[in-house]
Short mmCIF file of C-alpha atoms in Angstrom, two decimals:
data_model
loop_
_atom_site.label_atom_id
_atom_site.label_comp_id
_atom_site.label_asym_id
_atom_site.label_seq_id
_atom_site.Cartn_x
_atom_site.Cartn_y
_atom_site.Cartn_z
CA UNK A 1 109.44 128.13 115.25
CA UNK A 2 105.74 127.23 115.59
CA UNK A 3 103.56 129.01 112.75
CA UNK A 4 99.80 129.43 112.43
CA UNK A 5 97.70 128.09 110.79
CA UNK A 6 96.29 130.66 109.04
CA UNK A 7 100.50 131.69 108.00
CA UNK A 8 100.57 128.34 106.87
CA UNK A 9 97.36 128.24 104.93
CA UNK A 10 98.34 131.82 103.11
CA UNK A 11 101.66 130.59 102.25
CA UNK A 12 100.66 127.06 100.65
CA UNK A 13 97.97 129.47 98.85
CA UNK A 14 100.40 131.58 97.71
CA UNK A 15 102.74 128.95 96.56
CA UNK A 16 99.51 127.30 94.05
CA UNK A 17 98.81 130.30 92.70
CA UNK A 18 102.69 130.92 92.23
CA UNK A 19 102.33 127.88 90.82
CA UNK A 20 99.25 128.07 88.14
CA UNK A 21 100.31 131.08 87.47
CA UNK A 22 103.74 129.83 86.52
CA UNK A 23 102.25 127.04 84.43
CA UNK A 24 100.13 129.57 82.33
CA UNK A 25 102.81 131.43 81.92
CA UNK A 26 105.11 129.05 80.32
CA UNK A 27 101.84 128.28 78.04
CA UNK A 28 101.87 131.92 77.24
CA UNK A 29 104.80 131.93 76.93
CA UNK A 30 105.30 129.14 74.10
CA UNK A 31 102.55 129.70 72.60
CA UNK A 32 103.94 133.53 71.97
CA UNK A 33 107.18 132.41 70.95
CA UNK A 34 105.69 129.78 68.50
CA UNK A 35 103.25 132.32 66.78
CA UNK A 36 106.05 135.04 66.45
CA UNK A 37 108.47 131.92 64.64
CA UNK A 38 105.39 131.04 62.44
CA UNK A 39 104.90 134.54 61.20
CA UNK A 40 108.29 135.34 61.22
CA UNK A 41 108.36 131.63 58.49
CA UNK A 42 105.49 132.73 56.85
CA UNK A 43 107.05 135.89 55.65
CA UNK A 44 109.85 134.34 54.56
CA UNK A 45 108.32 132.06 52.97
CA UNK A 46 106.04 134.63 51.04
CA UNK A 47 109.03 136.60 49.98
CA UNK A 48 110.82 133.76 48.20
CA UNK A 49 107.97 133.43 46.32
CA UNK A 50 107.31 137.16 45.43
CA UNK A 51 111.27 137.58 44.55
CA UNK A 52 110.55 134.75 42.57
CA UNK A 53 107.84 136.33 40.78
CA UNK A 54 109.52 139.59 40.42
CA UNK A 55 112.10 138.39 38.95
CA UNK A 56 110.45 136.02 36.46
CA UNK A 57 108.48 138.63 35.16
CA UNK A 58 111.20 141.28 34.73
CA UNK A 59 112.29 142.75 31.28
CA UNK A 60 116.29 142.83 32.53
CA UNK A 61 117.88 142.59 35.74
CA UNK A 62 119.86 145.93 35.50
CA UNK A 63 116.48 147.69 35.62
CA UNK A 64 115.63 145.51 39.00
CA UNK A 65 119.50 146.71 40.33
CA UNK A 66 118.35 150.25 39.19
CA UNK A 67 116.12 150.01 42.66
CA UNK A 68 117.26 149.07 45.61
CA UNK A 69 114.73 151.09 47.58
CA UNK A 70 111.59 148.91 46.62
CA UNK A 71 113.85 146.13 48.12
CA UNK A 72 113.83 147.76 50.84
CA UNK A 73 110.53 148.92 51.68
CA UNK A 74 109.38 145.79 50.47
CA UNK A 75 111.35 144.08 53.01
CA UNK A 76 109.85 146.80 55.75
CA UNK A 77 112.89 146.66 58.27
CA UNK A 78 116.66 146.72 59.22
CA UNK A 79 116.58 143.04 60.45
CA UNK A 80 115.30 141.49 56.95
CA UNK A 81 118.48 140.32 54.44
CA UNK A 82 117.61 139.35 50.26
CA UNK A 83 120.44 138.38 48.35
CA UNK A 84 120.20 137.44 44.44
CA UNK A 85 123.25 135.84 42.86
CA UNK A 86 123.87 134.47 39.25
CA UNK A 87 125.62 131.03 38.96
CA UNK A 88 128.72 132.80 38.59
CA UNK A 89 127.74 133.80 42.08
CA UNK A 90 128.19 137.79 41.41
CA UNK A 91 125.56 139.77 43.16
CA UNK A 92 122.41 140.97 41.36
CA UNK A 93 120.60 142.18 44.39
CA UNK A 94 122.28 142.09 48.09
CA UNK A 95 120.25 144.26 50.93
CA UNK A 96 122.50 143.09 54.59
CA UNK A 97 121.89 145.95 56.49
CA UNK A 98 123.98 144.66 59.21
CA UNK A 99 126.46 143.56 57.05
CA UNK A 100 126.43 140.40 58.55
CA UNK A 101 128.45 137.42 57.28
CA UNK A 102 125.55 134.78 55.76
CA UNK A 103 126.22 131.42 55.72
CA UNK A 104 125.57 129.32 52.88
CA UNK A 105 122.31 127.37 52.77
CA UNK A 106 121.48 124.83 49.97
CA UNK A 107 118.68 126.53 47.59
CA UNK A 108 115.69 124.69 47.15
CA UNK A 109 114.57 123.78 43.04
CA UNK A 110 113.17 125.76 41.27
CA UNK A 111 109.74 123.65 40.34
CA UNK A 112 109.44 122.92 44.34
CA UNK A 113 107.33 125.69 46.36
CA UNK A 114 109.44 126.31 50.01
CA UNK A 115 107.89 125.10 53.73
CA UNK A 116 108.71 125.85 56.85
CA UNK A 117 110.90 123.00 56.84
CA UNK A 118 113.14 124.62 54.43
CA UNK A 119 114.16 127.50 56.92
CA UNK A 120 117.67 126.80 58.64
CA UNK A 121 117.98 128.83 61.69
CA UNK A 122 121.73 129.70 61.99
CA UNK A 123 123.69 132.17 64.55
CA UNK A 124 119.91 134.02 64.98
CA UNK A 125 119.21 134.23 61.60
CA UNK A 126 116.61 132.49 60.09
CA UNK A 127 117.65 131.86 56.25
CA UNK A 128 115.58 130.55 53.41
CA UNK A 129 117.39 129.93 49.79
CA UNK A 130 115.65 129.19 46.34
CA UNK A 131 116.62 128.57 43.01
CA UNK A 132 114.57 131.26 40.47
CA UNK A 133 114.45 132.47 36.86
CA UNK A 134 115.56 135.47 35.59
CA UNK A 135 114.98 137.50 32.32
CA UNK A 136 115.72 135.40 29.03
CA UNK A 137 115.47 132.22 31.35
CA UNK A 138 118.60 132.91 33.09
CA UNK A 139 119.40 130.86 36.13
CA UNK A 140 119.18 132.99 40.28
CA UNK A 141 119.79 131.78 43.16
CA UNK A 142 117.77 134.07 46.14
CA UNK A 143 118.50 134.05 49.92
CA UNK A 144 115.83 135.61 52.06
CA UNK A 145 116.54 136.19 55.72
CA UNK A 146 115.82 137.96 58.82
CA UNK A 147 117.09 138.44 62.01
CA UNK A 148 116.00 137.00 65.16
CA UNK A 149 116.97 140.05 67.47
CA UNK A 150 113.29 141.54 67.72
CA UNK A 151 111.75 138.52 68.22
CA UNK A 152 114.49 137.70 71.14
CA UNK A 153 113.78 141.19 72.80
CA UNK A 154 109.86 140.58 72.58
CA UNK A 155 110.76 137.24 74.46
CA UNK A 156 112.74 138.87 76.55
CA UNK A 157 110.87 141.30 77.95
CA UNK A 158 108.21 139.03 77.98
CA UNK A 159 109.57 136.95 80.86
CA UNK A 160 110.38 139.41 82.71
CA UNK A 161 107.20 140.46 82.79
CA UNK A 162 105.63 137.01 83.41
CA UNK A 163 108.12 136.38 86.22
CA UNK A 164 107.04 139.94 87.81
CA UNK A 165 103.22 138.38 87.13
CA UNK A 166 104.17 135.09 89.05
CA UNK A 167 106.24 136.92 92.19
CA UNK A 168 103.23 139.73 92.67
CA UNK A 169 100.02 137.33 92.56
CA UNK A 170 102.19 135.17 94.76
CA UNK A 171 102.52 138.35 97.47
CA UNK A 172 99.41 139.37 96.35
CA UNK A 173 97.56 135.63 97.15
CA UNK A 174 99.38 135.41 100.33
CA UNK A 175 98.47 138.88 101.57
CA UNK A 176 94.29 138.14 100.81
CA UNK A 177 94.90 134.31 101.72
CA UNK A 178 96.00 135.33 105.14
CA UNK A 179 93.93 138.29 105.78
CA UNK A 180 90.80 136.28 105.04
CA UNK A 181 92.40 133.53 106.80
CA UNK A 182 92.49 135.37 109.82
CA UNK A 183 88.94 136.76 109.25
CA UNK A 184 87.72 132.87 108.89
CA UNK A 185 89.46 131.51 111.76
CA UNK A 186 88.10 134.35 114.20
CA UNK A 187 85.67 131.36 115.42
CA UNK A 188 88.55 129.54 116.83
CA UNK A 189 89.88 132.68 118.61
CA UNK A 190 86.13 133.01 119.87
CA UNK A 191 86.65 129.71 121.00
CA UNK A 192 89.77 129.62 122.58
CA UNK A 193 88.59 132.83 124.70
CA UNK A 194 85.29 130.35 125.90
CA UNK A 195 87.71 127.31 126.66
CA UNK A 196 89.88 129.69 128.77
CA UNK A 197 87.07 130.02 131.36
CA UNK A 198 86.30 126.94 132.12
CA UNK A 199 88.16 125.40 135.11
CA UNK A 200 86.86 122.88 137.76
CA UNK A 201 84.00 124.94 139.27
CA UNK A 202 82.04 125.79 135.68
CA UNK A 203 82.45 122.44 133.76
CA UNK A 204 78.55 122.59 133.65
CA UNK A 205 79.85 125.60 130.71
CA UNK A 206 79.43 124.32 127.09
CA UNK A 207 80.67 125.62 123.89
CA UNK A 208 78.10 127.13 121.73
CA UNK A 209 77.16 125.28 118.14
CA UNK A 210 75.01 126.91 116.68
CA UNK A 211 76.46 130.30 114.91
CA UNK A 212 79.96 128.45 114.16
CA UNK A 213 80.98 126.99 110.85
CA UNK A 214 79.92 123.83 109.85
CA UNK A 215 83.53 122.22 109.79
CA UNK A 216 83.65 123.13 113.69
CA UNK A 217 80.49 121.85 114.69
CA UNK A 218 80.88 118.35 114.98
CA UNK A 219 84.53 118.63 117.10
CA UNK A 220 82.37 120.78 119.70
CA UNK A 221 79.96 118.26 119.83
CA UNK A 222 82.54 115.78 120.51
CA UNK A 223 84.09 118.79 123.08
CA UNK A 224 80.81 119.15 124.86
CA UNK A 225 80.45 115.50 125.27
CA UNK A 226 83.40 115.36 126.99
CA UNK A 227 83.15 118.18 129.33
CA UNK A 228 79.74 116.35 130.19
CA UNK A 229 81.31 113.20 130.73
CA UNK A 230 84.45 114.87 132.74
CA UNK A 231 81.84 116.89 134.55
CA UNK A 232 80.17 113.90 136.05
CA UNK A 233 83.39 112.06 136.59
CA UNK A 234 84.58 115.02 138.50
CA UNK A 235 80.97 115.23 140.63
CA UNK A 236 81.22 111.48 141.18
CA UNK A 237 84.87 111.83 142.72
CA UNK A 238 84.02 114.66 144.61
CA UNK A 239 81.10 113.01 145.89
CA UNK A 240 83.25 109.95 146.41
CA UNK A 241 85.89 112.41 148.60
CA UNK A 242 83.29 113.18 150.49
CA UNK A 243 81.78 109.92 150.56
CA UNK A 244 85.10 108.03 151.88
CA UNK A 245 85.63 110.55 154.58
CA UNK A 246 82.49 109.77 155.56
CA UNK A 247 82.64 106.37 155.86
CA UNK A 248 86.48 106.87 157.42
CA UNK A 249 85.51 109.12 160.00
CA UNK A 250 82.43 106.47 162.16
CA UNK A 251 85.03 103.57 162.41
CA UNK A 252 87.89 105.89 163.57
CA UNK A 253 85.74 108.30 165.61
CA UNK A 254 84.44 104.96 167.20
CA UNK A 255 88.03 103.34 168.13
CA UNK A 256 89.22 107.17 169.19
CA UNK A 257 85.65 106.77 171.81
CA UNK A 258 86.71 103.76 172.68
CA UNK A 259 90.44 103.87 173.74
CA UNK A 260 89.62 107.37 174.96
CA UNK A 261 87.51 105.31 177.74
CA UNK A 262 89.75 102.77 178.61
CA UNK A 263 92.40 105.13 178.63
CA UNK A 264 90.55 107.38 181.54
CA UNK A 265 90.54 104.98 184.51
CA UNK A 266 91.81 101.33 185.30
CA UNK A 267 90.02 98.95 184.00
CA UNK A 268 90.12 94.97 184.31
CA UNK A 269 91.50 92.44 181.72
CA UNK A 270 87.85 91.47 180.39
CA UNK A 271 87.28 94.96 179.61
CA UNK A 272 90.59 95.73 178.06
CA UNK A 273 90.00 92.51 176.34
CA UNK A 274 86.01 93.90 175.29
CA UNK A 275 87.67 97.13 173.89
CA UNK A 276 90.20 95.52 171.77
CA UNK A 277 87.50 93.15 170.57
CA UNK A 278 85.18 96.11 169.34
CA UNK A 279 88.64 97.84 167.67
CA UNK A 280 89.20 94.74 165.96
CA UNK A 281 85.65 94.94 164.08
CA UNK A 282 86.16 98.16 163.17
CA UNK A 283 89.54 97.40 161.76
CA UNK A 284 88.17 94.81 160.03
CA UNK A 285 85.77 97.24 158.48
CA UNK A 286 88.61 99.28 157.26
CA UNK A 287 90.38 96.03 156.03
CA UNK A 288 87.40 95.67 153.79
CA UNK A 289 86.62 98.85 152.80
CA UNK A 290 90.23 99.35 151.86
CA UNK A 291 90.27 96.12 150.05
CA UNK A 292 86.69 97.17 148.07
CA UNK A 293 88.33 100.08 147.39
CA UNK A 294 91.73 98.57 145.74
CA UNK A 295 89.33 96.12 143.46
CA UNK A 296 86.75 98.65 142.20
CA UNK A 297 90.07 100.86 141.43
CA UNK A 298 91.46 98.08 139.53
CA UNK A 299 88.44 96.92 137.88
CA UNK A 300 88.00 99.97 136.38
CA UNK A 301 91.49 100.62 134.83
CA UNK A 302 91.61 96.88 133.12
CA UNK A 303 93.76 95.76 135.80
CA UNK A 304 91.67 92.88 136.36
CA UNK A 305 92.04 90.48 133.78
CA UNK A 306 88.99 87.48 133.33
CA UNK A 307 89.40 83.87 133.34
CA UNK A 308 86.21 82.92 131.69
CA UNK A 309 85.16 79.57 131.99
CA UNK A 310 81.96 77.71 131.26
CA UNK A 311 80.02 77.64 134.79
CA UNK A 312 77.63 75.20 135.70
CA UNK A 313 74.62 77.27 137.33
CA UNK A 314 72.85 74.94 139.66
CA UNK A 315 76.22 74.38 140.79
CA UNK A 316 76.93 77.96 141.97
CA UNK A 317 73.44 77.98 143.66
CA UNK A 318 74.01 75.31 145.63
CA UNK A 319 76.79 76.46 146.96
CA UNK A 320 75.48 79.61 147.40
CA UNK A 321 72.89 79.05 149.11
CA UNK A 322 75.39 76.29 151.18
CA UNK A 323 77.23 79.67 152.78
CA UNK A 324 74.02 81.61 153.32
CA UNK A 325 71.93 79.01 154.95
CA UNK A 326 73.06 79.86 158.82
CA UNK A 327 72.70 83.44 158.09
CA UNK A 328 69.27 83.10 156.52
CA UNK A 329 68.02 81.10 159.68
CA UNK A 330 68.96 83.72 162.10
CA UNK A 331 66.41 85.79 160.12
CA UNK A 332 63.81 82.88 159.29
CA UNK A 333 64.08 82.85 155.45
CA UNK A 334 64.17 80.50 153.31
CA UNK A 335 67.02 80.45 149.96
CA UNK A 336 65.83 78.76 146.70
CA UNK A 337 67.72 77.80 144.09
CA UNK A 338 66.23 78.33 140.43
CA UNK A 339 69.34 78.91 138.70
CA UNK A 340 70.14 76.23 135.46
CA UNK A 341 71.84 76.25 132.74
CA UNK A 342 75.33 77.27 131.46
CA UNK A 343 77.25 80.78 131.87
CA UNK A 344 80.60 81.82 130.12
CA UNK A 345 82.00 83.60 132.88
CA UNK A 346 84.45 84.58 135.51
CA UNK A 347 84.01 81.98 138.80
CA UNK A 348 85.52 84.04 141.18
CA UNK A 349 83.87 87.52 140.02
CA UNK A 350 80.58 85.70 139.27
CA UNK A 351 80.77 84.32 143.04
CA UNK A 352 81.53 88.22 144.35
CA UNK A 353 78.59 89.54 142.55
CA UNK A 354 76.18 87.67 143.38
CA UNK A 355 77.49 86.95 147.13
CA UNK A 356 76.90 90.29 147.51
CA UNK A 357 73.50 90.53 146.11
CA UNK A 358 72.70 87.67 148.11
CA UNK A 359 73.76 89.36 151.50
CA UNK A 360 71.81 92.32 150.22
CA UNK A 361 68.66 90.77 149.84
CA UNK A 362 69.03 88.53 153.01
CA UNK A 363 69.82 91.94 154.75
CA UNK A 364 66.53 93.56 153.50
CA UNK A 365 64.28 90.64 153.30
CA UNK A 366 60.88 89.95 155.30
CA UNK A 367 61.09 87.47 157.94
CA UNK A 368 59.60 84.66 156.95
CA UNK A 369 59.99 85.19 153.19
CA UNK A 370 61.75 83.41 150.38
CA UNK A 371 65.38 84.45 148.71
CA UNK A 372 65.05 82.82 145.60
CA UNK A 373 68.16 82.68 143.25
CA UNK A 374 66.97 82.57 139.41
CA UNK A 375 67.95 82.96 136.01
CA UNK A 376 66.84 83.21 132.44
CA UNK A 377 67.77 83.51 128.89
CA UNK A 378 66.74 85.27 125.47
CA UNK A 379 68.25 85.08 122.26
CA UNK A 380 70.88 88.32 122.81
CA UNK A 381 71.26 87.63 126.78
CA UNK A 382 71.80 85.55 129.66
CA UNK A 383 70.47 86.50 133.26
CA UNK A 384 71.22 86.03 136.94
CA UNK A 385 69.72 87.49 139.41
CA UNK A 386 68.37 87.17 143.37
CA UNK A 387 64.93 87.86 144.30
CA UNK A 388 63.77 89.07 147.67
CA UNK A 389 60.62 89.84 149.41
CA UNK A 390 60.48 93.39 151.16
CA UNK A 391 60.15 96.85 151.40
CA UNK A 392 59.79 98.36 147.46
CA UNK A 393 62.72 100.85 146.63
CA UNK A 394 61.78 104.22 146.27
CA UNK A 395 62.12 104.78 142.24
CA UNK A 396 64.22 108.02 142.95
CA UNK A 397 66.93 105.50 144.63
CA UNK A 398 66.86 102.68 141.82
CA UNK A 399 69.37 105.10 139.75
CA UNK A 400 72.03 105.37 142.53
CA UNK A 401 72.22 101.86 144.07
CA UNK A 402 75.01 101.35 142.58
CA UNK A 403 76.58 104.44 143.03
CA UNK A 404 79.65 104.06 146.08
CA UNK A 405 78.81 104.33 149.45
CA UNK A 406 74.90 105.05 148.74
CA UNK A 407 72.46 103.45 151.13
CA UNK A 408 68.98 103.88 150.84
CA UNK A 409 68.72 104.43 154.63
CA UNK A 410 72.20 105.24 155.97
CA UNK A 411 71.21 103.86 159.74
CA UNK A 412 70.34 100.55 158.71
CA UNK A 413 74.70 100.14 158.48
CA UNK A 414 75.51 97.38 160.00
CA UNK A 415 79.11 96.67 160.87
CA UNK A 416 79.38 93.79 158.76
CA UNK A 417 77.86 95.60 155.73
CA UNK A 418 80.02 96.03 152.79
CA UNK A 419 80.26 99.73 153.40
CA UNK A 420 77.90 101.12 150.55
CA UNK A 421 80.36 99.34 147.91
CA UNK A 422 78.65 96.01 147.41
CA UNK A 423 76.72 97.09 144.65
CA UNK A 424 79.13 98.97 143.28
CA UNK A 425 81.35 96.26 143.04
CA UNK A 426 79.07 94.16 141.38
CA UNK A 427 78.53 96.93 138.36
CA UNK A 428 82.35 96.55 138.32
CA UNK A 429 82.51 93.04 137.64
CA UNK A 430 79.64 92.96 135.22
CA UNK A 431 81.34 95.83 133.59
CA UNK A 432 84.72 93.75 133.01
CA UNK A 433 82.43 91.19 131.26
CA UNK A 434 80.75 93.43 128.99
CA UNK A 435 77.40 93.12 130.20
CA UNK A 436 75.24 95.43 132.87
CA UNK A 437 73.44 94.94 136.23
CA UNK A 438 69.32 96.09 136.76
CA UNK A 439 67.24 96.37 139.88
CA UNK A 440 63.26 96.31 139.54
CA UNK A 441 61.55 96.87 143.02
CA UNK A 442 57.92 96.86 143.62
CA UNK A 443 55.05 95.48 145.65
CA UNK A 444 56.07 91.74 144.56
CA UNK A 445 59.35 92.01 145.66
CA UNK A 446 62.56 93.63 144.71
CA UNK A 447 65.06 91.68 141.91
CA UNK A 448 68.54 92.12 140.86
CA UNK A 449 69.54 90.49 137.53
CA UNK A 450 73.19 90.26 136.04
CA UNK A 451 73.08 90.55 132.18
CA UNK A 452 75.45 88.40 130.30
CA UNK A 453 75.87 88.78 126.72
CA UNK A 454 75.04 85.43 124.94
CA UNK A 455 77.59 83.81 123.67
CA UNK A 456 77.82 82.66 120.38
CA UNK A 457 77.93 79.03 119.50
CA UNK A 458 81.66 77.38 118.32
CA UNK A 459 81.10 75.67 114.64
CA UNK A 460 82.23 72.29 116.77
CA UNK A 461 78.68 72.50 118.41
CA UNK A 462 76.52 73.59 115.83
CA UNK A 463 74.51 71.65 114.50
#
């Protein structure tokens, strides 16, 4: 079963202050149980000493048998034993309230004061023995003693009282822990209720940063980042849905016209043969709109994989301008080729690109004018790029060029156009090789330029 967090939280809470509180308890604890054993020695010890005394400066030991009561309150309870034997080991003095059975415990000398170490601790009873001196120098042995009943009730209770200390400030910790859990985590709740109404038609909705904890603020961030990023993507497909339909519907409304015509009325094998001629180009334009289609989808899931290669440039421009030539005459322009140098690149891709920046700017250049293919380089970048006299681009249309299916005028189509994908192809393509495409367009002319990362020299041809 799936707990909160805030359960969670209060019960690992609970469980360290279970725990500290357990851990001072046991030092409690001890330290109790030590400083009940040391004063428990100590007045041992301090009786030996005063029997001692008593006794040494007594007239006769029938006058110290002649009262057992001072023993007795001198010993202050029922737990405390005193024994005094002669070395015939007959019993001067013997208080055992309990009547308990003593074991015998070496004495210590008589010129040797007792410690701690001296106390034997046997069937809980702590013992002490001394030798002593008695009127007219006669010889005692005295056993002090108490019982360690008391002091194992204290204890006793004690722990029961410490573990009812540990189990309640456990309950008690958990109980606080969770209700200010719950209290603190009311953001999240607050949260959760925002997320819940967003859905496909209010992904322009953002989560609000600035009254939440400081903890939460930078995974909204991150959150609102991504519902700006999933809010274009989604306005860039649905624009695309649109788009493709778009595009779809000319080439099929045209061959539906068409065949619709022929269909009506006899016609003669020339014109049957005219009709399928015209439905041929417009399957061919849904051959490569399909096939634009399949390699910007590819492109942009990684399914494309690069064989880079080091290109020679002047190379590629000649052969560029090679395939371009007849089409550049039927519009009297002229193709240079300015390109030099080196690129680290894809061959095939490279030669997509720029084929289709080429047909772009043959398609939009001034009669008469010059296509120029040129590149250059700084110390970060390579570029290659196609320059074209003609009509500037509006500034408001530099930003969606590239964009599918976006033409700046939509009745220029021709049917051999790439169908508003060209460009977007090449971003593609410049996009699998880490780099970006730009357009500049102004009263010199318009240029597109392929950015190429520079790359970086292999120790073999350093210098």
């Amino acid at each position: 079963m799936s707990k909160s967090i805030a359960w969670r939280l209060a019960l690992a809470i609970a469980l360290t202050c279970a725990l500290v509180l357990s851990v001072i308890g046991v030092f409690l604890y001890r330290s109790l149980a030590a400083e009940l054993a040391f004063r428990d020695d100590q007045a041992l010890l301090g009786r030996l000493e005063q029997m001692r005394a008593l006794l040494h400066d007594s007239d006769s030991l029938t006058a110290l048998q002649a009262r057992p009561r001072l023993y007795q309150n001198m010993l202050g309870n029922q737990d405390s034993v005193l024994v005094v034997k002669r070395q015939d080991a007959s019993q001067v003095i013997a208080i055992n309230p309990h009547r308990q059975v003593l074991p015998q415990v070496q004495p210590i000398a008589l010129d040797r004061a007792p410690a701690r170490d001296d106390i034997q601790t046997l069937d809980s009873l702590a013992l002490l023995a001394g030798m002593a001196q008695g009127p007219a120098g006669e010889s005692l042995s005295i056993t002090v003693g108490k019982r360690l009943d008391e002091r194992e009730h204290i204890l006793a209770s004690y722990r029961l009282r410490l573990y009812a200390a540990v189990i309640l400030g456990g309950l008690l910790a958990w109980g606080l822990g969770w209700l200010l859990l719950r209290r603190g985590l009311r953001p999240l709740r607050e949260l959760t209720q925002a997320m819940r109404g967003i859905n496909p038609r209010s992904l322009d909705q953002r989560m609000p940063v600035d009254n939440v904890p400081t903890e939460l603020k930078e995974p909204l961030q991150a959150l609102n980042a991504m519902l700006m990023r999933l809010e274009g993507s989604f306005e860039r497909l649905s624009q695309f849905s649109a788009d493709l339909a778009h595009e779809i519907r000319t080439p099929l409304h045209n061959l539906l016209g068409s065949n619709s015509l022929a269909l009506n009325q006899s016609r003669s094998p020339a014109e049957y043969q005219d009709v399928l001629a015209s439905n041929i180009e417009e399957y061919e334009r849904l051959n490569r709109m399909a096939e634009n289609l399949m390699f910007l989808a590819r492109a942009e899931h990684g399914q494309r994989p690069l064989n880079l290669q080091s290109l020679n440039l002047r190379e590629m421009g000649d052969e560029l301008c090679d395939y371009f030539e007849a089409l550049a005459e039927d519009r009297q322009l002229r193709l240079g080729n300015q390109l030099h140098g080196s690129l680290t690149a894809d061959l095939h891709l490279l030669q997509r690109a720029l084929s289709n920046l080429m047909a772009n700017a043959v398609r939009h250049a001034e009669a008469g004018s010059n296509v120029q293919l040129i590149s250059r380089s700084d110390p970060h970048h390579q570029w290659v790029g196609v320059h074209n006299i003609g009509p500037p681009i509006d500034p408001q249309h530099l930003d969606k060029l590239f964009d599918r299916f976006y033409r700046v005028d939509p009745s220029r189509a021709a049917p051999g156009d790439s169908g508003g994908l060209g460009l977007a192809i090449v971003r593609s393509i410049m996009q699998l090789h880490g780099g970006d495409v730009e357009v500049r367009s102004d009263a010199q002319g318009t240029v597109f330029e392929l950015r190429f990362l520079r790359q970086p020299a292999s120790p073999s041809n350093a210098c």
